[in-house]
Amino acid sequence: MIKLNDNFEHLPQRYIFTEVGMEVAKFKKENPDVEIIRMDVGDVSQPLCEAAVKAMHEAVDDLTRPDTLAGYGPEEGYKWLRETIARKVYSPLGVDFRADEIFISDGAAADLGNLGNLFAKKCTVAAQDPVYPVYVDASIIDGRNKIILLPCTAQNNFVPELPKERADIIYLCFPNNPTASVLTADQLKIWIDYARDNGSIIIYDGAYEAYIRTSGVPRSIYEVEGAREVAIEVRSFSKVAGFTGVRCGYTVVPSDLRGFYSDGERADIRAMWDRRQHTKFNGASYISQRGALASLSEEGIVQTRAQVDYYLRNAGNLRAALESVGIEAFGGVDSPYVWVKTPGNMTSWDCFHMLLDKARVTCTPGSGFGKAGEGYVRLTGFNTKELTAQAAERLRKLL
Ligand code: PLP
C-alpha cells in the first residue's frame, strides 16, 4: 500500500469554512422554509467592476483569432501587469520595485501555502492566533512541527507580541482576518527589526490592504524602512476587485532577500521563487490578468474603490448595530470584518448556533481561527447592503 504524508494526520479534522458550510447545509435541510442570512462568508456579493468585465470580454475575443490568441503565458505573469503593479500600486506608496520582483499568481491562498517550499523543513514558524488558517495548516503539511502561536486578544489590542523563542518564518496578516486589527508603521518596524536581527523572513499577507482608510496605517510592509531585506508580500485582486472567482493575485519577492543553504552557500530568494514557479506553476490565465490590469486603470481604480467603500459601510453599520445593544465589537474600520465578543462568555460555536437558531443569521466561530479566537465570532461586510441591514436588525433585536 502507498505510504501517505503523515503530516495530514496533524491537521484539524476540517477546515473551518468547510465546517461552517456543513452546519449551514444541515440547518437548511432541517428547516427548508427558513430564510438564512449568510454573514459568515468572506466572498463578495457585488458584480465585478465594469472596467474589468469589459477587458475580460475583449480578452476572450482575443482567444477567438489566431493572431491574438494567448496560449501559455509567462509563468511569472505578463510583463504589462507586473510593470503596472510596480507603477500604479507601489510607486504611489514611495516604494520602487522592478517588474521581475513581482510574481503574478492565481490568488493569494496558493502562494501563501507554497512559499514554504523555499525554506528548510526545520525552520520555526510564527503565526498570529487567531488567524486565517492557511499559514499554520500549510506549515504542518510541509512537516514543520515547530510552530509558535502569537496570541492576539483584546488585552493586546489584537496586536501580536514578539516571540520569546527565535522564529525563522513569521506570517503576519494585516488588516487581520479575522480580528480586523491593523499595524502602524512603528508597530511594523518592530517586526522588521526583529527579522533583521534574527535572520528571519516575514511573509506579509496584505489581502485586505485596500480596506485601509486610516491615515498613517501603511498599506504595504515595504512602506517601512528595512522591509525589502526581510519581507515577502502577498496580495490579491479578490477582495479589492471581487476576483474571488476570477483568480488573480501577486507576490512581491524583493531582490534584496537572501538566505543560506545548509552547506553555507548564500542564495537569492527571488531567484529561488522564480525557479519554483517555472517548475510548479504555468501562470495565471490571460483573461484574469487582463481583468486585473483593467482594475488598475483610472476608471477601474474609481470603480473598485466604490465597491470597497460599500463593503466597509456594511461592516461599519453592522458594528454600530451591535454596539447599540451593548455587544463588544471590533473592526468594521480598515477591514470588511467585524470581530464580535460572544455575549455572556458563550463559546464561539454556542454563539454560532444561537445566532442561527434564533436570528437565522450565520457567522464564523472565532475558535476556528485558533485557540485565542474562542469566545468570539466573525461577521462580514461582504453581503449586500440590504441583507446586511436586515441581519443587523435581527441581531440587534435578539441581543
Ligand atoms: N489571505 C487572507 C487573509 C484571506 O482572508 C484570504 C481569503 O479569504 C486569502 C488570503 C485568499 O485570497 P485569494 O482569493 O486571493 O486566494
Coordinates of C-alpha atoms and ligand atoms in Angstrom, one line a residue:
M1 CA 0.0 0.0 0.0
I2 CA 1.1 3.5 -0.7
K3 CA 2.7 5.4 2.2
L4 CA 1.0 8.7 2.9
N5 CA 2.1 12.1 4.1
D6 CA 1.7 11.6 7.9
N7 CA 1.5 15.4 8.4
F8 CA -2.1 15.4 7.2
E9 CA -2.9 13.5 10.4
H10 CA -1.8 16.5 12.4
L11 CA -4.2 18.9 10.7
P12 CA -7.5 19.8 12.3
Q13 CA -10.2 17.4 11.1
R14 CA -11.9 20.0 8.9
Y15 CA -11.1 23.4 7.5
I16 CA -13.3 26.0 9.5
F17 CA -15.1 27.3 6.4
T18 CA -16.0 23.8 5.3
E19 CA -17.3 23.0 8.8
V20 CA -19.5 26.2 8.8
G21 CA -20.8 25.3 5.4
M22 CA -21.7 21.8 6.6
E23 CA -23.5 23.2 9.7
V24 CA -25.5 25.6 7.5
A25 CA -26.4 22.9 5.0
K26 CA -27.6 20.7 7.9
F27 CA -29.8 23.5 9.3
K28 CA -31.2 24.2 5.8
K29 CA -32.1 20.6 5.3
E30 CA -33.9 20.5 8.7
N31 CA -35.5 23.9 8.2
P32 CA -36.2 24.2 4.4
D33 CA -38.6 27.2 4.6
V34 CA -36.4 29.3 6.8
E35 CA -34.6 32.2 5.2
I36 CA -31.0 32.5 6.5
I37 CA -28.8 35.5 6.0
R38 CA -25.2 34.4 5.4
M39 CA -22.9 36.8 7.4
D40 CA -20.1 34.2 7.6
V41 CA -18.8 34.3 4.1
G42 CA -15.6 36.1 3.1
D43 CA -16.8 36.1 -0.6
V44 CA -18.0 39.2 -2.4
S45 CA -21.6 39.9 -3.4
Q46 CA -21.3 42.8 -5.8
P47 CA -20.8 42.2 -9.6
L48 CA -17.3 42.8 -10.9
C49 CA -16.5 46.4 -11.9
E50 CA -17.3 47.4 -15.5
A51 CA -13.7 48.1 -16.4
A52 CA -12.6 44.6 -15.6
V53 CA -15.6 42.9 -17.2
K54 CA -15.1 44.8 -20.5
A55 CA -11.4 43.9 -20.5
M56 CA -12.1 40.2 -19.9
H57 CA -14.7 40.2 -22.7
E58 CA -12.1 41.6 -25.0
A59 CA -9.6 39.1 -23.7
V60 CA -12.0 36.3 -24.6
D61 CA -12.3 37.8 -28.1
D62 CA -8.5 37.7 -28.4
L63 CA -8.7 34.0 -28.0
T64 CA -11.0 33.6 -31.0
R65 CA -8.4 34.8 -33.5
P66 CA -5.1 33.1 -34.4
D67 CA -3.2 36.4 -34.5
T68 CA -4.3 37.5 -31.0
L69 CA -4.5 34.0 -29.4
A70 CA -2.8 33.9 -26.0
G71 CA -1.6 30.4 -25.1
Y72 CA 0.8 29.6 -22.3
G73 CA 1.9 32.9 -20.8
P74 CA 5.0 33.6 -18.8
E75 CA 5.0 31.6 -15.5
E76 CA 5.7 34.7 -13.5
G77 CA 2.9 36.7 -15.2
Y78 CA 2.7 39.1 -18.1
K79 CA 5.2 41.9 -18.1
W80 CA 2.4 44.5 -18.7
L81 CA 0.7 43.6 -15.5
R82 CA 3.9 43.3 -13.4
E83 CA 5.0 46.7 -14.6
T84 CA 1.6 48.3 -14.0
I85 CA 1.6 46.9 -10.4
A86 CA 5.1 48.4 -9.8
R87 CA 4.0 51.8 -11.3
K88 CA 0.4 52.1 -10.1
V89 CA 0.4 50.2 -6.8
Y90 CA 3.9 50.5 -5.3
S91 CA 5.3 53.8 -6.7
P92 CA 2.5 55.9 -5.2
L93 CA 3.5 54.5 -1.8
G94 CA 7.1 55.6 -2.4
V95 CA 8.3 52.1 -3.0
D96 CA 10.2 51.1 -6.1
F97 CA 10.2 47.5 -7.5
R98 CA 11.4 46.1 -10.7
A99 CA 8.7 44.2 -12.6
D100 CA 10.7 41.0 -12.1
E101 CA 10.3 41.3 -8.3
I102 CA 6.5 40.9 -8.8
F103 CA 5.1 37.5 -9.5
I104 CA 1.5 37.2 -10.7
S105 CA -0.4 34.4 -9.1
D106 CA -3.9 32.8 -9.3
G107 CA -4.7 34.3 -5.9
A108 CA -3.1 34.7 -2.6
A109 CA -4.1 31.4 -0.9
A110 CA -1.9 29.1 -3.1
D111 CA 1.2 31.3 -2.8
L112 CA 0.8 31.7 1.0
G113 CA 0.8 27.9 1.1
N114 CA 3.6 27.4 -1.4
L115 CA 6.1 29.9 -0.2
G116 CA 7.1 27.3 2.4
N117 CA 8.8 25.5 -0.4
L118 CA 11.6 28.0 -0.1
F119 CA 12.6 27.2 3.4
A120 CA 14.2 24.3 5.3
K121 CA 11.8 21.9 7.0
K122 CA 13.4 22.6 10.4
C123 CA 12.5 26.3 10.3
T124 CA 10.4 27.5 13.2
V125 CA 7.2 29.2 12.1
A126 CA 5.4 32.0 14.0
A127 CA 1.8 33.0 13.2
Q128 CA -0.9 35.1 14.9
D129 CA -3.7 33.4 16.8
P130 CA -6.5 33.7 15.7
V131 CA -5.7 34.0 12.0
Y132 CA -6.6 32.8 8.5
P133 CA -5.8 29.1 8.8
V134 CA -3.6 28.6 5.7
Y135 CA -0.3 29.6 7.2
V136 CA -0.4 27.1 10.0
D137 CA -2.1 24.3 8.1
A138 CA 0.4 24.7 5.1
S139 CA 3.3 24.6 7.5
I140 CA 2.0 21.4 9.1
I141 CA 1.5 19.8 5.7
D142 CA 5.2 20.7 4.8
G143 CA 6.2 18.9 8.0
R144 CA 7.2 21.9 10.1
N145 CA 6.4 21.0 13.6
K146 CA 7.8 24.0 15.5
I147 CA 5.0 26.5 15.3
I148 CA 4.8 29.4 17.7
L149 CA 1.4 30.9 18.1
L150 CA 1.2 34.6 18.9
P151 CA -2.0 35.3 20.8
C152 CA -3.9 38.4 19.6
T153 CA -6.5 39.2 22.2
A154 CA -8.5 42.3 23.4
Q155 CA -5.7 42.7 26.1
N156 CA -3.1 43.4 23.5
N157 CA -5.5 45.1 21.0
F158 CA -5.1 42.1 18.8
V159 CA -1.5 43.1 18.1
P160 CA 0.9 40.2 18.4
E161 CA 3.9 40.5 20.7
L162 CA 7.4 39.4 19.6
P163 CA 8.0 35.6 20.2
K164 CA 10.2 34.7 23.1
E165 CA 11.9 32.0 21.1
R166 CA 13.5 32.7 17.7
A167 CA 11.2 32.3 14.7
D168 CA 12.5 31.8 11.2
I169 CA 9.4 32.3 9.2
I170 CA 6.9 34.8 10.5
Y171 CA 3.4 35.1 9.0
L172 CA 1.8 38.5 9.5
C173 CA -1.7 39.3 8.2
F174 CA -2.9 43.0 8.3
P175 CA -5.6 44.1 8.1
N176 CA -6.1 40.9 10.0
N177 CA -8.6 38.2 9.2
P178 CA -10.5 37.7 11.5
T179 CA -9.8 40.3 14.2
A180 CA -9.7 43.3 11.7
S181 CA -6.7 44.8 13.5
V182 CA -4.0 46.9 11.6
L183 CA -0.5 47.9 12.5
T184 CA 1.0 51.4 12.4
A185 CA 4.4 51.9 10.8
D186 CA 6.1 51.9 14.2
Q187 CA 4.5 48.6 15.1
L188 CA 5.6 47.1 11.8
K189 CA 9.1 48.4 12.3
I190 CA 9.4 46.3 15.5
W191 CA 8.8 43.2 13.4
I192 CA 11.1 44.2 10.6
D193 CA 13.9 44.9 13.2
Y194 CA 13.2 41.6 14.8
A195 CA 13.5 39.8 11.4
R196 CA 16.7 41.7 10.6
D197 CA 18.3 40.9 14.0
N198 CA 17.3 37.2 13.8
G199 CA 17.8 36.5 10.1
S200 CA 14.0 35.7 9.8
I201 CA 11.7 36.2 6.8
I202 CA 8.3 37.8 7.2
I203 CA 5.5 36.6 4.9
Y204 CA 3.1 39.5 4.9
D205 CA -0.4 38.8 3.9
G206 CA -1.9 42.1 2.6
A207 CA -5.1 40.5 1.1
Y208 CA -7.2 43.3 2.7
E209 CA -4.9 46.3 2.1
A210 CA -7.5 48.1 0.0
Y211 CA -9.7 48.4 3.1
I212 CA -7.2 50.6 5.0
R213 CA -8.6 54.1 5.2
T214 CA -7.0 55.4 8.5
S215 CA -4.2 57.8 7.6
G216 CA -0.8 56.7 8.8
V217 CA -1.5 53.0 8.6
P218 CA 0.8 51.5 5.9
R219 CA -0.8 49.6 3.1
S220 CA 2.3 47.7 2.3
I221 CA 5.0 46.5 4.6
Y222 CA 7.5 48.0 2.2
E223 CA 6.5 51.5 3.3
V224 CA 8.5 50.8 6.4
E225 CA 12.3 51.1 6.2
G226 CA 14.2 47.8 6.0
A227 CA 11.3 45.6 4.9
R228 CA 12.7 44.8 1.5
E229 CA 15.6 42.9 3.1
V230 CA 13.3 40.7 5.2
A231 CA 9.7 40.6 3.8
I232 CA 7.7 38.9 1.1
E233 CA 4.3 40.5 0.5
V234 CA 1.3 38.5 -0.8
R235 CA -1.6 40.3 -2.3
S236 CA -4.8 39.6 -4.1
F237 CA -7.4 41.1 -6.5
S238 CA -10.0 39.0 -4.7
K239 CA -11.2 41.5 -2.1
V240 CA -10.4 44.7 -3.9
A241 CA -11.8 43.9 -7.3
G242 CA -14.1 41.0 -6.5
F243 CA -11.9 38.4 -8.2
T244 CA -12.6 35.6 -5.8
G245 CA -13.9 33.5 -8.7
V246 CA -11.7 35.0 -11.4
R247 CA -8.5 34.2 -9.5
C248 CA -5.6 36.7 -9.7
G249 CA -3.1 38.0 -7.2
Y250 CA 0.6 38.8 -6.9
T251 CA 3.5 38.1 -4.6
V252 CA 6.5 40.5 -4.2
V253 CA 9.8 38.8 -3.6
P254 CA 12.4 41.6 -3.4
S255 CA 15.8 41.0 -5.0
D256 CA 17.4 42.1 -1.6
L257 CA 16.2 38.9 0.1
R258 CA 19.0 36.4 0.9
G259 CA 19.2 33.1 2.8
F260 CA 21.7 30.2 3.2
Y261 CA 21.6 26.6 2.1
S262 CA 22.8 24.1 4.7
D263 CA 26.2 23.9 3.0
G264 CA 26.6 27.6 3.8
E265 CA 26.1 28.8 0.2
R266 CA 24.3 32.1 0.1
A267 CA 21.2 32.3 -2.2
D268 CA 18.9 34.8 -3.8
I269 CA 15.4 34.1 -2.6
R270 CA 13.8 35.9 -5.5
A271 CA 15.6 33.7 -8.0
M272 CA 14.5 30.6 -6.0
W273 CA 10.9 31.6 -6.2
D274 CA 11.3 32.3 -9.9
R275 CA 12.7 28.8 -10.3
R276 CA 9.9 27.3 -8.2
Q277 CA 7.2 29.0 -10.2
H278 CA 8.7 27.9 -13.6
T279 CA 8.6 24.3 -12.4
K280 CA 5.3 24.2 -10.5
F281 CA 3.1 26.9 -11.9
N282 CA 2.1 27.6 -15.5
G283 CA 0.9 31.1 -14.9
A284 CA -2.4 32.8 -14.1
S285 CA -4.9 32.9 -17.0
Y286 CA -4.6 35.6 -19.7
I287 CA -8.2 36.6 -19.1
S288 CA -7.7 37.1 -15.4
Q289 CA -4.6 39.1 -15.9
R290 CA -6.3 41.3 -18.4
G291 CA -9.1 41.9 -15.9
A292 CA -6.6 42.6 -13.2
L293 CA -4.9 45.1 -15.4
A294 CA -8.2 46.9 -16.1
S295 CA -8.9 47.1 -12.4
L296 CA -5.8 49.2 -12.1
S297 CA -6.8 51.6 -14.9
E298 CA -8.1 55.1 -14.0
E299 CA -11.7 54.0 -14.2
G300 CA -11.0 50.6 -12.6
I301 CA -9.5 52.3 -9.6
V302 CA -12.5 54.5 -9.1
Q303 CA -14.9 51.6 -9.6
T304 CA -13.2 49.2 -7.2
R305 CA -12.8 51.8 -4.6
A306 CA -16.5 52.4 -4.6
Q307 CA -17.0 48.6 -4.0
V308 CA -14.6 48.5 -1.2
D309 CA -16.4 51.6 0.3
Y310 CA -19.7 49.7 0.0
Y311 CA -18.4 46.7 2.0
L312 CA -16.7 49.0 4.5
R313 CA -20.0 50.8 5.1
N314 CA -21.8 47.4 5.6
A315 CA -19.2 46.4 8.2
G316 CA -19.3 49.7 9.9
N317 CA -23.1 49.6 10.1
L318 CA -23.0 46.0 11.5
R319 CA -20.6 47.0 14.2
A320 CA -22.7 50.1 15.1
A321 CA -25.8 47.9 15.4
L322 CA -24.1 45.5 17.8
E323 CA -22.6 48.2 19.9
S324 CA -26.0 49.9 20.2
V325 CA -27.2 46.9 22.2
G326 CA -24.0 46.7 24.3
I327 CA -22.2 44.0 22.4
E328 CA -18.4 44.4 22.3
A329 CA -17.3 44.5 18.7
F330 CA -14.1 45.4 16.9
G331 CA -13.2 46.1 13.3
G332 CA -15.6 47.4 10.6
V333 CA -12.9 50.1 10.1
D334 CA -9.9 49.4 7.8
S335 CA -11.4 45.9 7.3
P336 CA -14.5 44.2 5.9
Y337 CA -14.8 42.1 9.1
V338 CA -16.4 42.7 12.5
W339 CA -14.9 40.7 15.4
V340 CA -17.6 40.2 18.0
K341 CA -17.3 39.2 21.6
T342 CA -19.9 36.5 22.3
P343 CA -22.5 37.6 24.8
G344 CA -22.2 36.1 28.4
N345 CA -18.9 34.3 27.6
M346 CA -20.6 31.8 25.4
T347 CA -18.3 29.6 23.3
S348 CA -17.9 30.6 19.7
W349 CA -19.8 27.5 18.5
D350 CA -22.6 28.0 21.0
C351 CA -22.9 31.6 19.8
F352 CA -22.9 30.4 16.1
H353 CA -25.8 28.0 16.9
M354 CA -27.7 30.6 18.9
L355 CA -27.5 33.2 16.1
L356 CA -28.5 30.6 13.5
D357 CA -31.4 29.2 15.6
K358 CA -32.8 32.4 16.9
A359 CA -31.8 35.1 14.3
R360 CA -31.3 33.0 11.2
V361 CA -28.0 34.7 10.8
T362 CA -24.7 32.9 10.2
C363 CA -21.3 33.9 11.5
T364 CA -17.9 32.2 11.6
P365 CA -16.9 30.8 15.1
G366 CA -13.7 32.5 16.2
S367 CA -12.3 29.3 17.6
G368 CA -12.0 28.1 14.0
F369 CA -9.2 30.6 13.5
G370 CA -7.2 29.4 16.5
K371 CA -7.5 28.8 20.2
A372 CA -7.3 32.5 21.1
G373 CA -10.3 33.2 18.9
E374 CA -12.5 31.3 21.4
G375 CA -15.3 33.5 22.8
Y376 CA -15.6 35.5 19.5
V377 CA -17.4 35.2 16.2
R378 CA -16.6 36.9 12.9
L379 CA -19.2 38.7 10.8
T380 CA -18.6 40.0 7.4
G381 CA -19.4 43.2 5.4
F382 CA -19.4 41.3 2.1
N383 CA -23.1 40.7 1.8
T384 CA -25.4 43.1 0.1
K385 CA -26.3 46.4 1.8
E386 CA -30.0 45.3 2.1
L387 CA -29.2 41.8 3.6
T388 CA -26.6 43.3 5.9
A389 CA -29.1 45.8 7.2
Q390 CA -31.7 43.0 7.8
A391 CA -29.1 40.9 9.6
A392 CA -28.0 43.8 11.7
E393 CA -31.7 44.4 12.7
R394 CA -32.2 40.7 13.5
L395 CA -29.1 40.7 15.7
R396 CA -30.0 43.9 17.4
K397 CA -33.4 42.5 18.3
L398 CA -32.0 39.2 19.5
L399 CA -29.1 40.5 21.5
Ligands
PLP1 N1 -5.5 35.9 2.8 C1 -6.5 36.2 3.7 C2 -6.2 36.8 5.0 C3 -7.8 35.8 3.3 O1 -8.8 36.1 4.1 C4 -8.0 35.2 2.0 C5 -9.3 34.8 1.6 O2 -10.3 34.9 2.3 C6 -6.9 35.0 1.2 C7 -5.6 35.3 1.7 C8 -7.0 34.2 -0.1 O3 -7.3 35.1 -1.1 P1 -7.4 34.6 -2.6 O4 -8.8 34.7 -3.0 O5 -6.5 35.6 -3.3 O6 -6.8 33.3 -2.7

